Coordinates of C-alpha atoms in Angstrom, one line a residue:
M128 CA 0.0 0.0 0.0
T129 CA 1.4 3.4 -0.9
E130 CA 1.3 6.4 1.4
P131 CA -1.0 9.2 0.3
E132 CA 0.7 12.4 -0.9
R133 CA 1.0 15.1 1.6
E134 CA 0.7 18.8 0.9
V135 CA 3.2 21.2 2.4
T136 CA 3.5 25.0 2.3
L137 CA 7.0 26.4 1.7
V138 CA 8.1 30.0 1.9
D139 CA 10.6 31.1 -0.8
E140 CA 13.4 33.6 -0.3
S141 CA 11.2 36.5 -1.2
G142 CA 8.5 35.5 1.4
V143 CA 6.0 34.1 -1.1
E144 CA 4.1 31.0 0.1
R145 CA 3.9 28.1 -2.3
R146 CA 2.0 24.8 -1.9
F147 CA 3.7 21.5 -2.9
S148 CA 2.8 17.9 -2.9
L149 CA 5.4 15.8 -1.1
H150 CA 6.2 12.8 -3.3
D151 CA 9.1 11.3 -1.4
A152 CA 11.3 12.0 1.6
F153 CA 14.5 10.0 2.0
D154 CA 18.1 10.0 3.4
L155 CA 21.2 9.5 1.4
D156 CA 24.7 9.6 3.0
G157 CA 23.2 11.1 6.1
V158 CA 21.4 14.0 4.3
A159 CA 17.6 14.3 4.2
Y160 CA 16.1 15.0 0.8
Y161 CA 12.5 15.8 -0.3
L162 CA 11.0 15.4 -3.8
V163 CA 8.2 17.9 -4.2
E164 CA 5.8 19.0 -7.0
D165 CA 4.2 22.5 -7.1
V166 CA 0.4 22.2 -6.6
T167 CA -0.4 25.0 -9.0
A168 CA 2.3 24.1 -11.6
P169 CA 2.7 20.3 -11.7
E170 CA 5.5 20.6 -14.3
R171 CA 7.6 22.2 -11.5
V172 CA 9.3 19.4 -9.6
M173 CA 12.1 20.2 -7.2
L174 CA 14.5 18.2 -5.1
L175 CA 15.2 19.9 -1.7
R176 CA 18.0 19.2 0.8
E177 CA 17.7 19.8 4.5
S178 CA 20.6 21.9 5.8
D179 CA 21.3 23.9 9.0
S180 CA 19.8 27.0 7.4
G181 CA 16.6 25.3 6.2
L182 CA 15.7 23.7 2.9
E183 CA 17.9 24.3 -0.2
T184 CA 17.2 23.5 -3.8
V185 CA 19.4 20.7 -5.2
D186 CA 20.7 21.0 -8.8
G187 CA 23.7 20.2 -10.9
E188 CA 25.9 17.2 -10.2
E189 CA 24.3 16.6 -6.8
F190 CA 20.9 16.5 -8.4
G191 CA 22.0 13.8 -10.8
R192 CA 23.7 11.8 -8.1
V193 CA 20.8 11.9 -5.8
M194 CA 18.2 11.1 -8.5
K195 CA 20.2 8.2 -9.7
A196 CA 20.4 6.8 -6.2
L197 CA 16.6 7.2 -5.8
E198 CA 15.9 5.5 -9.1
E199 CA 18.2 2.6 -8.1
D200 CA 16.5 2.4 -4.6
R201 CA 19.8 3.1 -2.8
V202 CA 18.2 5.6 -0.4
E203 CA 16.8 5.1 3.1

């Protein structure tokens, strides 16, 4: 049985609230990641990383590495 999607509200750097569906939350190499989809713009999917300063958008080489690990089910 799959877990139902959860909706979360995030505040961007300019103070604008945006609603996202949380598709997945997982750990890789001791770092927590969240895969989210914008509720009002489903084509906008983001990978977020938990850090000491809050949530940060993941891109570039790290994005590729984390998504590959997720696809290969090498995450916790």
